[in-house]
mmCIF file of C-alpha atoms and ligand atoms in Angstrom:
data_model
loop_
_atom_site.group_PDB
_atom_site.id
_atom_site.type_symbol
_atom_site.label_atom_id
_atom_site.label_comp_id
_atom_site.label_asym_id
_atom_site.label_seq_id
_atom_site.Cartn_x
_atom_site.Cartn_y
_atom_site.Cartn_z
ATOM 1 C CA MET A 1 63.688 -159.798 -2.107
ATOM 2 C CA SER A 2 60.261 -158.948 -0.783
ATOM 3 C CA ASN A 3 59.226 -155.302 -0.424
ATOM 4 C CA THR A 4 56.674 -156.057 2.305
ATOM 5 C CA ILE A 5 57.232 -157.018 5.925
ATOM 6 C CA LEU A 6 54.671 -157.880 8.591
ATOM 7 C CA VAL A 7 55.831 -157.441 12.179
ATOM 8 C CA TYR A 8 53.627 -158.417 15.094
ATOM 9 C CA ALA A 9 53.434 -158.606 18.876
ATOM 10 C CA THR A 10 50.949 -160.984 20.467
ATOM 11 C CA ARG A 11 50.238 -162.019 24.043
ATOM 12 C CA TRP A 12 47.865 -164.962 23.606
ATOM 13 C CA GLY A 13 47.966 -165.756 19.899
ATOM 14 C CA ALA A 14 44.974 -164.013 18.289
ATOM 15 C CA THR A 15 47.305 -161.549 16.550
ATOM 16 C CA THR A 16 49.409 -164.439 15.230
ATOM 17 C CA GLU A 17 46.321 -166.100 13.779
ATOM 18 C CA ALA A 18 45.148 -162.871 12.124
ATOM 19 C CA THR A 19 48.672 -162.402 10.772
ATOM 20 C CA LYS A 20 48.612 -165.809 9.099
ATOM 21 C CA GLU A 21 45.296 -165.121 7.388
ATOM 22 C CA ILE A 22 46.376 -161.655 6.227
ATOM 23 C CA ILE A 23 49.599 -163.051 4.758
ATOM 24 C CA ARG A 24 47.767 -165.954 3.105
ATOM 25 C CA ILE A 25 45.489 -163.525 1.268
ATOM 26 C CA ILE A 26 48.215 -161.070 0.255
ATOM 27 C CA GLU A 27 50.467 -163.860 -1.003
ATOM 28 C CA ASP A 28 47.817 -165.974 -2.741
ATOM 29 C CA LYS A 29 45.613 -163.271 -4.231
ATOM 30 C CA PHE A 30 48.178 -160.604 -4.975
ATOM 31 C CA GLU A 31 51.298 -162.732 -5.432
ATOM 32 C CA ILE A 32 53.253 -160.538 -3.052
ATOM 33 C CA LYS A 33 55.748 -162.250 -0.781
ATOM 34 C CA VAL A 34 55.473 -161.040 2.823
ATOM 35 C CA ASP A 35 58.354 -161.420 5.286
ATOM 36 C CA LEU A 36 57.118 -162.220 8.780
ATOM 37 C CA VAL A 37 58.711 -161.097 12.043
ATOM 38 C CA ASN A 38 57.650 -161.879 15.588
ATOM 39 C CA LEU A 39 58.729 -158.914 17.725
ATOM 40 C CA LYS A 40 58.574 -161.060 20.868
ATOM 41 C CA ASP A 41 61.248 -163.383 19.519
ATOM 42 C CA LYS A 42 64.586 -162.276 20.995
ATOM 43 C CA LYS A 43 66.404 -162.981 17.727
ATOM 44 C CA THR A 44 64.109 -160.740 15.669
ATOM 45 C CA LYS A 45 62.995 -158.117 18.166
ATOM 46 C CA ASN A 46 64.665 -155.303 16.220
ATOM 47 C CA PRO A 47 64.224 -156.048 12.503
ATOM 48 C CA GLU A 48 65.986 -153.988 9.828
ATOM 49 C CA ILE A 49 63.146 -152.390 7.861
ATOM 50 C CA THR A 50 65.195 -150.160 5.550
ATOM 51 C CA PRO A 51 64.760 -152.386 2.447
ATOM 52 C CA TYR A 52 60.963 -152.527 2.705
ATOM 53 C CA GLU A 53 58.474 -150.180 1.095
ATOM 54 C CA ASN A 54 55.474 -151.558 2.978
ATOM 55 C CA VAL A 55 55.285 -152.318 6.681
ATOM 56 C CA ILE A 56 52.306 -154.063 8.258
ATOM 57 C CA LEU A 57 52.243 -153.888 12.051
ATOM 58 C CA GLY A 58 49.907 -156.027 14.180
ATOM 59 C CA VAL A 59 49.677 -155.517 17.954
ATOM 60 C CA SER A 60 47.779 -157.088 20.835
ATOM 61 C CA VAL A 61 45.734 -154.697 23.030
ATOM 62 C CA ALA A 62 45.158 -155.770 26.647
ATOM 63 C CA LYS A 63 45.064 -154.241 30.118
ATOM 64 C CA PHE A 64 44.447 -150.890 28.423
ATOM 65 C CA ARG A 65 47.685 -150.893 26.498
ATOM 66 C CA TRP A 66 49.579 -152.090 23.457
ATOM 67 C CA ALA A 67 51.989 -154.988 23.830
ATOM 68 C CA ASN A 68 55.283 -153.216 24.683
ATOM 69 C CA GLU A 69 57.123 -154.657 21.702
ATOM 70 C CA GLY A 70 54.758 -152.836 19.334
ATOM 71 C CA LYS A 71 55.517 -149.476 20.916
ATOM 72 C CA ARG A 72 59.216 -150.212 20.976
ATOM 73 C CA PHE A 73 59.070 -150.974 17.251
ATOM 74 C CA LEU A 74 57.454 -147.587 16.511
ATOM 75 C CA LYS A 75 59.917 -145.766 18.742
ATOM 76 C CA ASN A 76 62.989 -147.417 17.226
ATOM 77 C CA ASN A 77 61.796 -146.986 13.640
ATOM 78 C CA ARG A 78 59.896 -143.710 13.602
ATOM 79 C CA ASP A 79 62.271 -142.011 11.122
ATOM 80 C CA LYS A 80 62.460 -144.996 8.793
ATOM 81 C CA LEU A 81 58.688 -145.515 8.882
ATOM 82 C CA ALA A 82 57.979 -141.940 7.862
ATOM 83 C CA GLY A 83 58.987 -142.726 4.260
ATOM 84 C CA LYS A 84 57.038 -145.987 3.942
ATOM 85 C CA LYS A 85 53.489 -147.208 3.608
ATOM 86 C CA LEU A 86 52.428 -148.231 7.105
ATOM 87 C CA PHE A 87 49.473 -150.547 7.689
ATOM 88 C CA VAL A 88 48.397 -151.109 11.293
ATOM 89 C CA PHE A 89 46.000 -153.549 12.903
ATOM 90 C CA VAL A 90 45.285 -154.323 16.537
ATOM 91 C CA SER A 91 43.652 -157.313 18.199
ATOM 92 C CA SER A 92 41.264 -155.693 20.655
ATOM 93 C CA GLY A 93 38.504 -157.547 22.446
ATOM 94 C CA GLY A 94 36.881 -154.187 23.248
ATOM 95 C CA ALA A 95 36.778 -153.189 19.576
ATOM 96 C CA GLY A 96 35.470 -156.654 18.669
ATOM 97 C CA ASP A 97 32.651 -156.323 21.232
ATOM 98 C CA ALA A 98 31.639 -152.910 19.831
ATOM 99 C CA TYR A 99 31.712 -154.218 16.242
ATOM 100 C CA LYS A 100 29.589 -157.261 17.119
ATOM 101 C CA ALA A 101 27.076 -155.033 18.924
ATOM 102 C CA ASN A 102 26.976 -152.856 15.780
ATOM 103 C CA ASP A 103 27.945 -149.869 17.914
ATOM 104 C CA MET A 104 29.967 -148.157 15.187
ATOM 105 C CA GLU A 105 30.422 -144.969 17.153
ATOM 106 C CA LYS A 106 32.152 -146.868 19.939
ATOM 107 C CA TYR A 107 34.070 -149.011 17.452
ATOM 108 C CA GLU A 108 35.412 -145.907 15.693
ATOM 109 C CA LYS A 109 36.355 -144.362 19.044
ATOM 110 C CA LEU A 110 38.324 -147.488 19.874
ATOM 111 C CA GLN A 111 40.057 -147.466 16.483
ATOM 112 C CA LYS A 112 41.164 -143.917 17.249
ATOM 113 C CA ARG A 113 42.232 -144.788 20.759
ATOM 114 C CA TRP A 114 44.148 -147.939 19.863
ATOM 115 C CA ILE A 115 45.649 -146.865 16.540
ATOM 116 C CA ASP A 116 45.375 -143.200 15.550
ATOM 117 C CA TYR A 117 46.374 -141.623 18.864
ATOM 118 C CA ILE A 118 49.253 -144.039 19.333
ATOM 119 C CA LEU A 119 50.669 -143.292 15.873
ATOM 120 C CA GLU A 120 50.255 -139.565 16.515
ATOM 121 C CA LYS A 121 52.558 -139.855 19.514
ATOM 122 C CA TYR A 122 55.285 -140.994 17.158
ATOM 123 C CA ASN A 123 54.350 -138.474 14.486
ATOM 124 C CA LEU A 124 53.393 -141.261 12.108
ATOM 125 C CA LYS A 125 50.520 -141.698 9.691
ATOM 126 C CA TYR A 126 48.962 -144.913 8.504
ATOM 127 C CA THR A 127 48.056 -145.789 4.938
ATOM 128 C CA SER A 128 45.327 -148.086 6.273
ATOM 129 C CA ARG A 129 44.350 -149.369 9.706
ATOM 130 C CA LYS A 130 41.878 -151.744 11.295
ATOM 131 C CA ALA A 131 40.899 -152.770 14.799
ATOM 132 C CA LEU A 132 40.184 -156.492 14.682
ATOM 133 C CA GLY A 133 38.457 -158.306 17.508
ATOM 134 C CA GLY A 134 40.235 -160.715 19.799
ATOM 135 C CA ARG A 135 39.928 -163.855 21.867
ATOM 136 C CA TYR A 136 39.631 -163.464 25.605
ATOM 137 C CA VAL A 137 41.543 -165.972 27.722
ATOM 138 C CA GLY A 138 41.958 -166.951 31.384
ATOM 139 C CA SER A 139 39.431 -165.473 33.784
ATOM 140 C CA TYR A 140 38.055 -163.374 30.880
ATOM 141 C CA SER A 141 37.472 -166.365 28.613
ATOM 142 C CA ASP A 142 33.693 -166.290 29.141
ATOM 143 C CA ARG A 143 33.704 -163.150 26.977
ATOM 144 C CA GLY A 144 34.667 -165.407 24.111
ATOM 145 C CA ASP A 145 36.191 -164.899 20.696
ATOM 146 C CA ASN A 146 34.809 -161.868 18.888
ATOM 147 C CA ARG A 147 36.995 -161.872 15.814
ATOM 148 C CA ASP A 148 35.146 -161.450 12.537
ATOM 149 C CA TRP A 149 37.070 -163.294 9.857
ATOM 150 C CA GLY A 150 35.200 -161.390 7.151
ATOM 151 C CA VAL A 151 36.601 -158.134 8.552
ATOM 152 C CA ILE A 152 40.097 -159.630 8.711
ATOM 153 C CA ARG A 153 39.932 -160.913 5.130
ATOM 154 C CA ASN A 154 38.460 -157.689 3.735
ATOM 155 C CA TRP A 155 41.204 -155.675 5.347
ATOM 156 C CA ALA A 156 43.856 -158.036 3.967
ATOM 157 C CA GLU A 157 42.365 -157.489 0.493
ATOM 158 C CA GLU A 158 42.434 -153.738 0.975
ATOM 159 C CA VAL A 159 46.099 -153.885 1.984
ATOM 160 C CA GLY A 160 46.936 -156.185 -0.944
ATOM 161 C CA THR A 161 45.123 -153.871 -3.356
ATOM 162 C CA ILE A 162 47.076 -150.846 -2.142
ATOM 163 C CA ILE A 163 50.443 -152.609 -2.140
ATOM 164 C CA SER A 164 49.988 -154.189 -5.547
ATOM 165 C CA GLY A 165 48.241 -151.238 -7.149
ATOM 166 C CA LYS A 166 45.786 -153.785 -8.620
ATOM 167 C CA LYS A 167 42.135 -154.467 -7.935
ATOM 168 C CA SER A 168 41.533 -157.856 -6.266
HETATM 169 C C1 FMN B 201 43.617 -159.984 30.993
HETATM 170 C C2 FMN B 201 43.036 -159.421 29.717
HETATM 171 C C3 FMN B 201 42.915 -158.046 29.594
HETATM 172 C C4 FMN B 201 42.357 -157.493 28.431
HETATM 173 N N1 FMN B 201 42.247 -156.139 28.330
HETATM 174 C C5 FMN B 201 41.719 -155.599 27.197
HETATM 175 C C6 FMN B 201 41.633 -154.170 27.061
HETATM 176 O O1 FMN B 201 42.024 -153.391 27.925
HETATM 177 N N2 FMN B 201 41.095 -153.679 25.909
HETATM 178 C C7 FMN B 201 40.687 -154.505 24.904
HETATM 179 O O2 FMN B 201 40.214 -154.009 23.874
HETATM 180 N N3 FMN B 201 40.780 -155.865 25.000
HETATM 181 C C8 FMN B 201 41.295 -156.428 26.112
HETATM 182 N N4 FMN B 201 41.422 -157.789 26.212
HETATM 183 C C9 FMN B 201 41.087 -158.652 25.059
HETATM 184 C C10 FMN B 201 42.303 -158.806 24.130
HETATM 185 O O3 FMN B 201 42.294 -157.738 23.209
HETATM 186 C C11 FMN B 201 42.250 -160.163 23.379
HETATM 187 O O4 FMN B 201 42.557 -161.190 24.284
HETATM 188 C C12 FMN B 201 43.181 -160.225 22.191
HETATM 189 O O5 FMN B 201 42.990 -161.460 21.549
HETATM 190 C C13 FMN B 201 44.635 -160.016 22.573
HETATM 191 O O6 FMN B 201 45.483 -160.254 21.459
HETATM 192 P P1 FMN B 201 46.513 -161.480 21.471
HETATM 193 O O7 FMN B 201 45.697 -162.759 21.632
HETATM 194 O O8 FMN B 201 47.227 -161.411 20.164
HETATM 195 O O9 FMN B 201 47.431 -161.278 22.620
HETATM 196 C C14 FMN B 201 41.948 -158.353 27.376
HETATM 197 C C15 FMN B 201 42.098 -159.728 27.509
HETATM 198 C C16 FMN B 201 42.620 -160.272 28.662
HETATM 199 C C17 FMN B 201 42.759 -161.753 28.755
#
């Protein structure tokens, strides 16, 4: 059985796409099997995480908040998560804009806002975290896709290195 699970909550799919790339790298480069769970799927909305040592959580940020399923996951699992390695990423167009503009002060502020402060509410600490960009849709679609696949891949390598205890 795998010791690593990735759970995610997307609205428009950017988080799903990042998830696939992160898993591809962890599985191919580090030979670690990752179980994948979509928190928006009714059948898997409350996964049993007890058997896993490593939990990767990916959440969509929009309308100034996390997708609800991501928060529900933290709330339901706060005690279990306290004894595990927790890796968190968000898909945030705002963070992607700041990163692209090379405004690292703003980017870091947004990482705190969209990851650190949310985990603090649940008394949880991350082992590693990253705000990825996103892809705007609908009436916001003119703002485009500001994901940086280099950032996504580097973070996946960092996570794989920590989980495996090996250098990539
Ligand atoms: C209606 C709408 C509202 C958004 N609000 C925010 C926001 O408050 N903060 C932010 O960083 N990004 C915002 N975004 C950009 C999202 O982070 C981006 O669409 C991201 O890809 C969402 O992840 P998902 O595709 O996995 O749902 C918004 C996008 C839309 C379409």
